[in-house]
């Protein structure tokens, strides 16, 4: 600096420094890293809470609807209908040989069960009904046309009762963007042992019908009982599942430098989940898997993931929240022999069960992730393990005795012993701004949840499709 | 908050967005920069406009400052000068390239270091904007003709021509002033 410049620099000038200072644009301090991450987490949790609140309200409404309409569902399963038609044919054959002798039907003692009191959930069930398909009502005035209070367990305790799983696979599909996922495929390995026994029962009835020619009394009951724990199936609006618009903004193909830390939130969609097979922990190997055909419904699921990239490999930790419902469908066919009659009487009782169960859990996962970059695209593979830090299950299922039991309810004791593994394959598209779109497929090994109420151990194996956005720093 | 003791610490804290460090940097250099810009714009209103832009650039580009290439003051001054030149260009003051053949002016003018700074300022203000800018950059800021050519987008020879004309005008004004002073 020359002397002249020095003189000029020290030359006294008069101006309002504060006013000028206010006019200057100063960079503000970067917000602490945790601020907007916590904001994302809060949004995630708030979204989940809102959806659950919404589901809860609709569940109550559905429950009211069911109470007002006790006959919710009649037999509609094709196999069951076929069985009934056969039985009708037999009945017509015997009708020709009806004598004037009548017999009084007495309600079978098999309809009463102390189990009903034990379960204590009768009040929550819709009034059951049995529709009498009977041409002899005029000569059998005491035959009840509507039996109330028959529980699922009672129906299962009928003499010679059999049950089979109808192999129901209701069509469940939802769209994510332009992609459709269907749950319509059949499970090939599903065992249906009860179906054979049902056929045997039918044959037995046929034989008896032939042998009892000339014996006038045989009545057929078609009982329909629907057990429903109503839960709203939440199909999210399609617009919510589409990737944000800015993901589709064309960007330059310049190479993006590797970034050390990344954070993303993803919405998770179950494509398999709640396939829970429920084991009695005191049983040896009796699995209830085949008795409970469950299908996952979409619920709210989300992850909040933080990654740190080392030069060769990255580490990540995720907080996962999953809440979903599954649907359990079961059909039982019971051949009930009336007791106290001189003449034998048999009834077929067909019951459809349509149970909806609730699952929620919060998991913490850590693992390693390797990503390969090609231009703006990133392909990744990850492996990790996690632990459930919270679980909530509510619903019913069939146990090995083919009785419906609660496996959890609000406030029930749940022992979390859930340590699980996770594998993930992912795809990302990085934007120059540091944001990236993210999609991945995640498999999580079965999570064990011990419900002390009924000494059940539940395993939930899940497969997710994740879609979300993230920010690299 | 304890104010930074050295420039590096000041820069580091400014980069963290600490408002007090930013104000400290502003207070430390604003007087010199005000005088620098004033020599180019010659009015306080324009000077403050230029300084507003220049210091905004300083804070925005502070992370690109390299202490190995010069002092922070020189770096800030360079930003202020280029901002002032851009400001003049927006006022339709163009720095045209001049034919080097015209470079025939005798270059023996030197400003008397003992001259009052206010007089010098007055002489500088009397020059036209182009000559004044190049005179400031070469004589006061100490830039080379090559640097001036790069800043103004003209050749180094054109810078020399402008500077020679500026000196010629200044000499004439100073001689005229001295003549008047002697007459009085």
XYZ file of C-alpha atoms in Angstrom:
657
model
C 0.000 0.000 0.000
C 1.435 3.329 -0.987
C 1.292 6.389 1.179
C -1.335 8.026 -0.968
C -3.669 5.109 -0.610
C -3.018 4.996 3.102
C -3.928 8.659 3.341
C -7.132 8.103 1.432
C -8.056 5.099 3.558
C -7.752 7.128 6.712
C -9.537 10.121 5.310
C -12.426 11.000 7.535
C -15.801 10.685 5.922
C -19.246 11.220 7.263
C -22.040 8.850 6.479
C -24.521 6.803 8.452
C -22.756 3.521 8.929
C -25.696 1.835 10.597
C -28.041 2.662 7.758
C -25.579 1.324 5.220
C -25.053 -1.770 7.350
C -28.763 -2.444 7.350
C -28.831 -2.257 3.575
C -26.158 -4.893 3.150
C -27.329 -8.460 2.660
C -25.690 -10.605 5.232
C -25.728 -14.360 5.054
C -27.632 -15.768 7.941
C -26.138 -18.511 10.042
C -27.045 -21.930 8.771
C -29.813 -23.420 10.781
C -28.632 -26.193 13.056
C -28.627 -29.514 11.257
C -31.074 -31.054 13.640
C -33.723 -28.409 13.217
C -35.243 -29.425 9.927
C -34.517 -33.060 10.523
C -36.583 -32.936 13.639
C -39.196 -31.083 11.656
C -39.275 -33.933 9.156
C -39.598 -36.434 11.962
C -42.429 -34.492 13.518
C -44.179 -34.324 10.180
C -43.755 -38.038 9.843
C -45.208 -38.746 13.223
C -47.966 -36.194 12.791
C -48.961 -37.801 9.514
C -49.106 -41.187 11.129
C -51.127 -39.886 14.005
C -53.572 -38.157 11.718
C -54.135 -41.288 9.707
C -54.673 -43.322 12.821
C -57.092 -40.793 14.173
C -58.951 -40.951 10.906
C -58.969 -44.732 10.957
C -60.212 -44.781 14.521
C -63.194 -42.584 13.730
C -64.171 -44.704 10.789
C -63.818 -47.874 12.804
C -66.341 -46.603 15.298
C -68.714 -45.672 12.523
C -68.397 -49.104 10.989
C -69.050 -50.707 14.318
C -72.307 -48.805 14.609
C -73.284 -49.894 11.139
C -72.718 -53.498 12.001
C -74.797 -53.272 15.142
C -77.697 -51.867 13.190
C -77.527 -54.591 10.626
C -77.010 -57.909 12.298
C -77.133 -59.957 9.115
C -74.021 -58.615 7.576
C -73.157 -61.366 5.260
C -74.708 -64.518 4.067
C -72.914 -67.423 2.599
C -71.381 -66.300 -0.586
C -68.450 -68.559 -0.896
C -68.683 -70.750 -3.868
C -67.616 -73.909 -2.127
C -70.114 -73.349 0.629
C -72.898 -72.704 -1.798
C -72.148 -75.870 -3.594
C -72.335 -77.748 -0.362
C -75.668 -76.243 0.492
C -77.110 -77.012 -2.921
C -76.172 -80.622 -2.501
C -77.782 -80.671 0.862
C -80.963 -79.175 -0.529
C -81.107 -81.831 -3.123
C -80.886 -84.443 -0.458
C -83.613 -82.747 1.477
C -85.941 -82.745 -1.541
C -85.343 -86.415 -1.989
C -86.356 -87.085 1.566
C -89.317 -84.790 1.404
C -91.244 -87.318 -0.569
C -91.052 -89.663 2.321
C -92.142 -87.334 4.983
C -94.577 -88.861 7.385
C -97.085 -86.993 9.438
C -95.111 -87.692 12.457
C -93.410 -84.637 13.703
C -90.706 -84.080 16.125
C -89.795 -81.139 18.103
C -86.524 -79.544 17.544
C -84.672 -78.695 20.627
C -81.844 -76.428 20.455
C -78.717 -78.388 20.647
C -76.715 -78.189 23.768
C -73.765 -77.743 21.523
C -74.882 -74.212 20.988
C -74.206 -73.290 24.542
C -70.734 -72.783 25.610
C -69.024 -71.503 28.649
C -66.355 -70.110 26.383
C -68.650 -67.302 25.502
C -68.460 -66.002 28.994
C -64.761 -66.432 29.069
C -64.113 -64.391 26.020
C -66.401 -61.696 27.273
C -66.631 -60.016 23.923
C -70.143 -60.925 23.077
C -71.333 -57.411 23.486
C -69.024 -56.239 20.794
C -70.313 -58.657 18.240
C -73.267 -58.150 16.010
C -76.255 -60.191 16.738
C -75.843 -63.461 14.990
C -78.583 -64.996 13.018
C -79.432 -68.339 11.614
C -81.767 -68.419 8.696
C -83.939 -71.478 8.705
C -84.409 -72.993 5.370
C -87.294 -75.162 6.267
C -90.328 -76.364 4.453
C -91.769 -77.878 7.593
C -92.225 -74.798 9.641
C -95.959 -75.272 9.654
C -95.652 -78.596 11.297
C -92.782 -77.570 13.494
C -94.026 -74.416 15.171
C -91.420 -74.403 17.851
C -88.478 -74.356 15.569
C -86.732 -71.082 16.061
C -86.280 -69.051 12.952
C -83.650 -66.899 14.410
C -81.111 -67.865 16.949
C -79.420 -65.114 18.724
C -76.241 -64.996 20.579
C -74.427 -67.760 18.778
C -70.816 -66.978 18.885
C -68.121 -68.089 16.613
C -66.819 -70.425 19.235
C -70.185 -72.007 19.654
C -70.405 -72.620 16.001
C -67.045 -74.244 16.091
C -68.098 -76.612 18.810
C -70.915 -78.198 16.922
C -70.944 -81.941 16.739
C -68.952 -83.159 13.845
C -67.936 -79.649 13.072
C -65.342 -79.118 10.476
C -63.829 -76.052 9.151
C -61.945 -75.265 6.108
C -60.180 -72.345 4.797
C -61.778 -71.227 1.730
C -58.619 -70.038 0.207
C -60.129 -66.704 -0.141
C -58.028 -64.241 -1.869
C -59.897 -61.079 -2.131
C -58.551 -58.752 -4.688
C -56.594 -55.984 -3.059
C -54.700 -53.547 -5.154
C -53.469 -50.066 -4.915
C -51.652 -47.739 -7.184
C -48.494 -45.916 -6.562
C -47.991 -43.470 -9.330
C -48.486 -45.549 -12.424
C -47.617 -48.865 -10.834
C -50.172 -51.297 -9.534
C -49.603 -53.919 -6.924
C -51.996 -56.763 -6.546
C -52.504 -59.197 -3.746
C -54.584 -61.441 -5.869
C -52.119 -64.228 -6.349
C -52.782 -67.526 -4.730
C -50.534 -68.974 -2.159
C -49.689 -72.287 -3.695
C -48.478 -73.946 -0.563
C -51.549 -73.148 1.394
C -52.884 -76.257 2.997
C -56.595 -76.756 3.063
C -57.014 -79.890 5.104
C -60.416 -78.951 6.398
C -61.853 -78.788 2.928
C -61.486 -82.514 2.585
C -63.120 -83.151 5.898
C -66.001 -80.963 4.889
C -66.511 -83.129 1.855
C -66.500 -86.161 4.035
C -69.190 -84.652 6.180
C -71.240 -83.990 3.144
C -70.887 -87.544 2.047
C -71.860 -88.670 5.467
C -75.020 -86.653 5.341
C -75.852 -88.028 1.951
C -75.446 -91.551 3.204
C -77.569 -90.916 6.214
C -80.215 -89.330 4.048
C -80.474 -92.465 1.973
C -80.484 -94.711 4.951
C -83.118 -92.683 6.714
C -85.605 -92.806 3.935
C -89.007 -92.621 5.392
C -87.954 -90.797 8.446
C -89.608 -87.428 8.178
C -87.516 -85.007 10.153
C -84.480 -83.443 8.771
C -84.000 -79.749 8.831
C -81.418 -77.677 7.337
C -80.111 -74.573 8.856
C -77.935 -72.186 7.139
C -76.328 -70.110 9.728
C -74.557 -67.006 8.874
C -72.547 -65.222 11.316
C -70.108 -62.534 10.619
C -67.577 -61.521 13.089
C -66.229 -58.210 12.183
C -63.777 -55.995 13.850
C -64.272 -53.089 11.621
C -61.348 -51.081 10.540
C -61.307 -48.635 7.757
C -59.193 -49.673 4.838
C -57.225 -46.654 3.958
C -56.423 -46.261 0.334
C -54.313 -43.231 0.077
C -55.044 -40.694 -2.530
C -53.010 -41.272 -5.630
C -51.734 -37.778 -5.686
C -50.040 -38.352 -2.385
C -48.102 -41.268 -3.736
C -46.688 -39.531 -6.722
C -43.265 -38.218 -6.506
C -43.042 -34.504 -5.984
C -42.959 -32.447 -9.096
C -39.489 -31.185 -8.589
C -38.126 -34.677 -8.857
C -39.081 -34.636 -12.474
C -37.379 -31.367 -13.242
C -34.749 -31.899 -15.852
C -31.353 -31.162 -14.555
C -27.936 -31.002 -16.031
C -25.967 -34.172 -16.284
C -23.012 -32.828 -14.416
C -21.347 -35.188 -12.044
C -22.330 -34.603 -8.467
C -19.625 -34.863 -5.914
C -20.059 -37.543 -3.323
C -21.748 -36.221 -0.258
C -20.957 -37.440 3.199
C -24.301 -37.161 4.871
C -27.765 -37.761 3.621
C -31.153 -37.674 5.175
C -34.368 -38.898 3.736
C -37.870 -39.708 4.625
C -39.763 -42.352 2.774
C -43.299 -43.543 2.740
C -43.398 -47.291 3.020
C -45.954 -49.506 1.443
C -46.457 -53.072 2.535
C -46.476 -55.503 -0.289
C -46.226 -58.299 2.179
C -46.909 -57.811 5.781
C -48.981 -59.122 8.565
C -48.554 -62.508 7.029
C -48.184 -63.332 10.591
C -48.290 -66.845 11.501
C -49.168 -67.157 15.075
C -47.615 -69.796 17.203
C -48.444 -70.860 20.638
C -45.152 -70.664 22.346
C -46.006 -73.689 24.416
C -47.026 -75.722 21.441
C -44.441 -77.691 19.594
C -44.983 -76.944 15.972
C -48.631 -76.264 15.473
C -48.705 -73.287 13.293
C -51.781 -71.260 12.848
C -50.534 -69.952 9.627
C -52.832 -72.102 7.575
C -55.835 -71.269 9.635
C -55.445 -67.571 9.308
C -55.372 -66.376 5.803
C -54.340 -62.857 6.249
C -53.856 -60.147 3.744
C -52.153 -56.880 4.416
C -53.941 -53.673 3.925
C -52.174 -50.490 3.265
C -51.509 -48.410 6.282
C -49.223 -45.610 7.179
C -45.602 -46.545 7.205
C -42.595 -44.336 7.149
C -38.906 -44.232 7.699
C -36.624 -41.457 8.666
C -33.078 -42.295 7.708
C -29.731 -40.702 8.318
C -26.723 -41.814 6.321
C -23.077 -41.056 6.539
C -20.854 -41.980 3.634
C -17.329 -43.056 4.300
C -15.040 -43.270 1.296
C -15.850 -46.898 0.584
C -19.017 -47.640 2.455
C -21.740 -45.832 4.288
C -23.552 -46.357 7.528
C -27.171 -45.591 8.100
C -29.681 -45.523 10.848
C -33.422 -45.489 10.367
C -36.379 -44.868 12.531
C -39.270 -46.826 11.179
C -42.915 -46.512 11.996
C -45.333 -49.033 10.602
C -49.036 -49.222 11.123
C -51.266 -51.394 9.064
C -54.170 -53.731 9.148
C -54.548 -57.197 7.813
C -57.643 -59.074 6.968
C -58.331 -62.575 8.174
C -60.968 -64.534 6.334
C -62.198 -67.892 7.423
C -65.231 -69.978 6.733
C -66.403 -72.761 8.969
C -68.918 -75.400 8.078
C -70.471 -77.234 10.952
C -72.714 -80.244 10.800
C -74.754 -80.090 13.960
C -76.707 -83.001 15.225
C -79.664 -82.099 17.319
C -79.892 -83.796 20.651
C -82.856 -84.819 22.715
C -84.828 -85.943 19.706
C -85.994 -89.393 19.072
C -85.288 -88.766 15.486
C -81.999 -87.560 14.326
C -81.721 -84.069 12.986
C -78.725 -82.501 11.398
C -77.962 -78.964 10.470
C -75.312 -77.317 8.478
C -74.005 -74.142 9.844
C -71.770 -72.057 7.638
C -70.021 -69.147 9.159
C -67.952 -66.523 7.427
C -65.379 -64.734 9.455
C -63.972 -61.465 8.355
C -61.532 -60.220 10.917
C -59.475 -57.096 10.712
C -56.436 -56.796 12.871
C -54.283 -53.886 13.830
C -50.527 -53.803 13.944
C -48.275 -50.947 14.849
C -44.658 -50.876 15.694
C -41.725 -48.547 15.908
C -38.316 -49.841 14.983
C -34.768 -48.597 15.109
C -32.426 -49.922 12.466
C -28.714 -49.532 11.834
C -26.714 -50.970 8.992
C -24.204 -50.593 6.223
C -24.935 -49.241 2.793
C -22.935 -49.274 -0.398
C -23.846 -46.982 -3.230
C -22.636 -46.906 -6.785
C -22.984 -43.676 -8.714
C -23.543 -43.292 -12.400
C -24.185 -39.706 -13.328
C -27.061 -38.460 -11.286
C -28.210 -41.962 -10.513
C -27.282 -43.906 -7.439
C -27.757 -47.636 -6.965
C -27.432 -48.980 -3.495
C -27.520 -52.131 -1.485
C -27.847 -52.185 2.271
C -27.962 -54.633 5.116
C -28.737 -53.945 8.707
C -30.496 -55.082 11.794
C -33.048 -53.473 13.989
C -35.047 -53.723 17.130
C -38.632 -52.924 17.858
C -38.928 -50.280 20.459
C -42.700 -50.196 20.481
C -45.468 -52.464 19.337
C -49.197 -52.437 19.500
C -51.337 -55.258 18.260
C -55.053 -55.638 18.396
C -57.297 -58.202 16.841
C -58.415 -61.768 16.812
C -57.380 -65.011 15.259
C -58.107 -68.701 15.300
C -56.062 -70.798 17.589
C -55.148 -74.402 17.069
C -58.482 -75.442 18.556
C -60.220 -73.415 15.892
C -61.544 -70.977 18.399
C -61.335 -67.265 18.026
C -59.150 -65.638 20.572
C -57.973 -62.154 21.138
C -54.304 -61.861 20.547
C -54.014 -58.392 21.786
C -56.021 -55.438 22.798
C -55.392 -51.989 24.001
C -53.414 -52.208 27.172
C -52.535 -55.852 26.865
C -49.093 -56.877 27.926
C -46.787 -57.193 24.986
C -43.329 -58.457 25.425
C -41.014 -57.107 22.786
C -38.364 -59.520 21.804
C -38.042 -58.288 18.337
C -34.607 -58.220 16.840
C -34.748 -58.455 13.101
C -32.605 -58.186 10.008
C -33.101 -56.022 6.969
C -31.987 -56.119 3.363
C -32.581 -53.286 0.965
C -31.949 -52.482 -2.658
C -32.412 -48.873 -3.643
C -32.364 -46.420 -6.496
C -31.851 -42.676 -6.263
C -31.783 -39.713 -8.566
C -29.763 -36.774 -7.347
C -30.610 -33.226 -8.218
C -27.937 -30.527 -8.343
C -29.558 -28.858 -5.356
C -28.724 -31.866 -3.220
C -32.238 -33.222 -3.071
C -32.833 -36.673 -4.366
C -35.717 -38.933 -5.123
C -35.498 -42.302 -3.504
C -37.130 -45.636 -4.024
C -36.168 -48.977 -2.631
C -37.337 -52.451 -1.815
C -36.855 -53.589 1.763
C -37.263 -57.005 3.275
C -37.343 -57.400 7.020
C -37.039 -60.757 8.688
C -39.847 -61.793 11.037
C -40.303 -59.664 14.049
C -41.244 -61.595 17.143
C -43.831 -60.178 19.421
C -44.913 -62.097 22.467
C -48.405 -61.318 23.644
C -48.798 -62.433 27.185
C -52.565 -62.401 27.190
C -52.828 -65.678 25.375
C -49.241 -66.761 25.416
C -48.939 -66.199 21.749
C -45.874 -65.434 19.868
C -46.493 -63.532 16.729
C -44.137 -63.166 13.844
C -44.487 -60.450 11.312
C -42.467 -60.652 8.165
C -42.594 -57.624 5.981
C -41.647 -56.491 2.541
C -41.835 -52.812 1.758
C -41.667 -50.575 -1.225
C -40.244 -47.262 -0.130
C -40.658 -43.981 -1.905
C -39.482 -40.679 -0.617
C -37.245 -37.688 -0.915
C -34.001 -36.830 0.756
C -31.402 -34.136 1.056
C -27.675 -34.588 0.766
C -25.378 -32.261 2.608
C -19.121 -12.258 22.131
C -15.412 -11.840 22.047
C -14.327 -10.136 18.866
C -11.848 -11.952 16.652
C -8.235 -11.011 17.175
C -7.001 -11.697 13.692
C -8.317 -11.734 10.179
C -8.488 -15.506 9.869
C -10.603 -15.802 12.962
C -12.790 -12.961 11.742
C -13.323 -14.658 8.415
C -14.055 -17.984 10.072
C -16.695 -16.474 12.288
C -18.218 -14.561 9.409
C -18.464 -17.807 7.493
C -20.373 -19.295 10.398
C -22.852 -16.491 9.994
C -22.063 -14.754 13.255
C -23.617 -11.320 13.003
C -21.163 -9.628 15.333
C -18.190 -10.858 13.353
C -19.803 -9.604 10.178
C -20.304 -6.217 11.753
C -16.723 -6.202 12.969
C -15.476 -6.877 9.466
C -17.688 -4.121 8.116
C -16.527 -1.627 10.703
C -12.916 -2.535 10.100
C -12.914 -1.850 6.367
C -15.859 0.385 5.601
C -13.989 3.665 5.973
C -11.228 2.698 3.564
C -13.683 1.252 1.115
C -15.921 4.279 1.302
C -12.990 6.492 0.316
C -11.987 4.083 -2.412
C -15.410 3.978 -3.988
C -15.870 7.692 -3.497
C -12.901 8.329 -5.779
C -14.742 6.529 -8.569
C -18.282 7.760 -8.107
C -17.583 11.174 -6.615
C -20.872 11.371 -4.757
C -21.928 9.873 -1.470
C -25.250 8.531 -2.695
C -23.693 6.445 -5.434
C -20.904 5.433 -3.095
C -23.323 3.975 -0.603
C -25.163 2.153 -3.371
C -21.895 0.658 -4.580
C -20.823 -0.269 -1.077
C -24.126 -1.954 -0.404
C -23.615 -4.171 -3.427
C -19.913 -4.654 -2.803
C -20.198 -5.725 0.825
C -23.064 -8.035 -0.002
C -20.709 -9.672 -2.477
C -17.975 -9.765 0.136
C -20.098 -11.700 2.601
C -21.461 -13.948 -0.088
C -18.068 -14.789 -1.555
C -16.058 -14.764 1.614
C -15.573 -18.509 1.476
C -13.589 -18.011 -1.758
C -11.100 -15.685 -0.085
C -7.608 -17.131 -0.221
C -5.202 -15.579 2.326
C -2.292 -16.887 0.274
C -3.097 -14.565 -2.598
C -3.235 -11.337 -0.653
C -4.701 -9.528 2.279
C -8.377 -9.460 3.093
C -8.365 -5.689 2.666
C -6.949 -5.939 -0.856
C -9.501 -8.616 -1.698
C -12.369 -6.466 -0.443
C -10.953 -3.406 -2.241
C -10.819 -5.328 -5.483
C -14.475 -6.239 -5.096
C -15.357 -2.616 -4.340
C -13.436 -1.351 -7.366
C -14.966 -3.827 -9.797
C -18.389 -3.109 -8.369
C -17.795 0.627 -8.845
C -16.707 0.053 -12.435
C -19.810 -1.996 -13.097
C -21.852 0.766 -11.539
C -20.267 3.316 -13.853
C -20.916 1.128 -16.851
C -24.575 1.042 -15.931
C -24.455 4.819 -16.033
C -23.385 4.550 -19.684
C -19.785 5.346 -18.944
C -17.876 3.172 -21.363
C -14.198 2.355 -21.349
C -13.340 2.151 -25.005
C -10.098 0.722 -26.309
C -7.834 3.456 -27.592
C -5.354 3.304 -30.416
C -1.879 2.792 -29.043
C -0.547 5.251 -31.641
C -1.984 7.987 -29.525
C 0.361 7.015 -26.711
C 2.641 10.027 -27.150
C 1.959 11.830 -23.936
C 4.952 12.588 -21.773
C 4.634 10.617 -18.509
C 6.578 12.547 -15.938
C 3.693 13.563 -13.709
C 3.896 12.654 -10.034
C 1.490 13.637 -7.293
C 3.135 15.465 -4.508
C 2.836 13.194 -1.509
C 2.768 16.207 0.760
C -0.262 17.675 -0.976
C -3.345 17.889 1.114
C -5.530 14.834 0.544
C -8.584 16.997 0.004
C -6.877 18.836 -2.823
C -5.891 15.612 -4.428
C -9.431 14.403 -4.118
C -10.649 17.563 -5.731
C -8.262 17.114 -8.649
C -9.309 13.512 -9.100
C -12.957 14.458 -9.121
C -12.263 16.949 -11.865
C -11.258 14.187 -14.261
C -13.746 12.505 -16.525
C -15.000 9.118 -15.241
C -12.821 6.978 -17.496
C -9.588 8.827 -16.744
C -10.497 9.057 -13.084
C -11.091 5.322 -12.791
C -7.839 4.381 -14.430
C -5.893 7.008 -12.527
C -7.317 5.653 -9.275
C -6.588 2.068 -10.168
C -3.065 2.696 -11.288
C -1.819 5.477 -9.059
C -3.780 4.958 -5.855
C -4.727 1.236 -5.844
C -1.496 0.218 -7.471
C -2.927 -2.087 -10.127
C -0.852 -2.775 -13.197
C -2.062 -1.831 -16.641
C -2.619 -5.496 -17.329
C -4.892 -5.814 -14.322
C -6.705 -2.627 -15.242
C -7.164 -3.924 -18.771
C -8.648 -7.124 -17.396
C -11.023 -5.288 -15.090
C -12.199 -2.823 -17.713
C -12.100 -5.158 -20.645
C -9.672 -3.014 -22.574
C -6.070 -3.497 -23.568
C -3.154 -2.555 -21.327
C -2.087 0.063 -23.869
C -5.498 1.651 -23.773
C -5.134 1.843 -20.023
C -1.836 3.638 -20.478
C -3.426 6.139 -22.836
C -6.227 6.881 -20.417
C -3.726 7.270 -17.605
C -1.515 9.629 -19.616
C -4.459 11.792 -20.465
C -5.509 11.833 -16.859
C -2.054 12.896 -15.742
C -1.892 15.549 -18.415
C -5.169 16.981 -17.252
C -4.143 16.846 -13.647
C -0.855 18.559 -14.340
C -2.645 21.268 -16.183
C -5.082 21.767 -13.326
C -2.358 21.747 -10.703
C -0.242 24.178 -12.674
C -3.256 26.386 -13.088
C -3.944 26.189 -9.367
C -0.360 27.025 -8.484
C -0.452 29.932 -10.871
C -3.586 31.230 -9.244
C -2.102 30.665 -5.773
C 0.998 32.657 -6.717
C -1.139 35.374 -8.223
C -3.141 35.644 -5.048
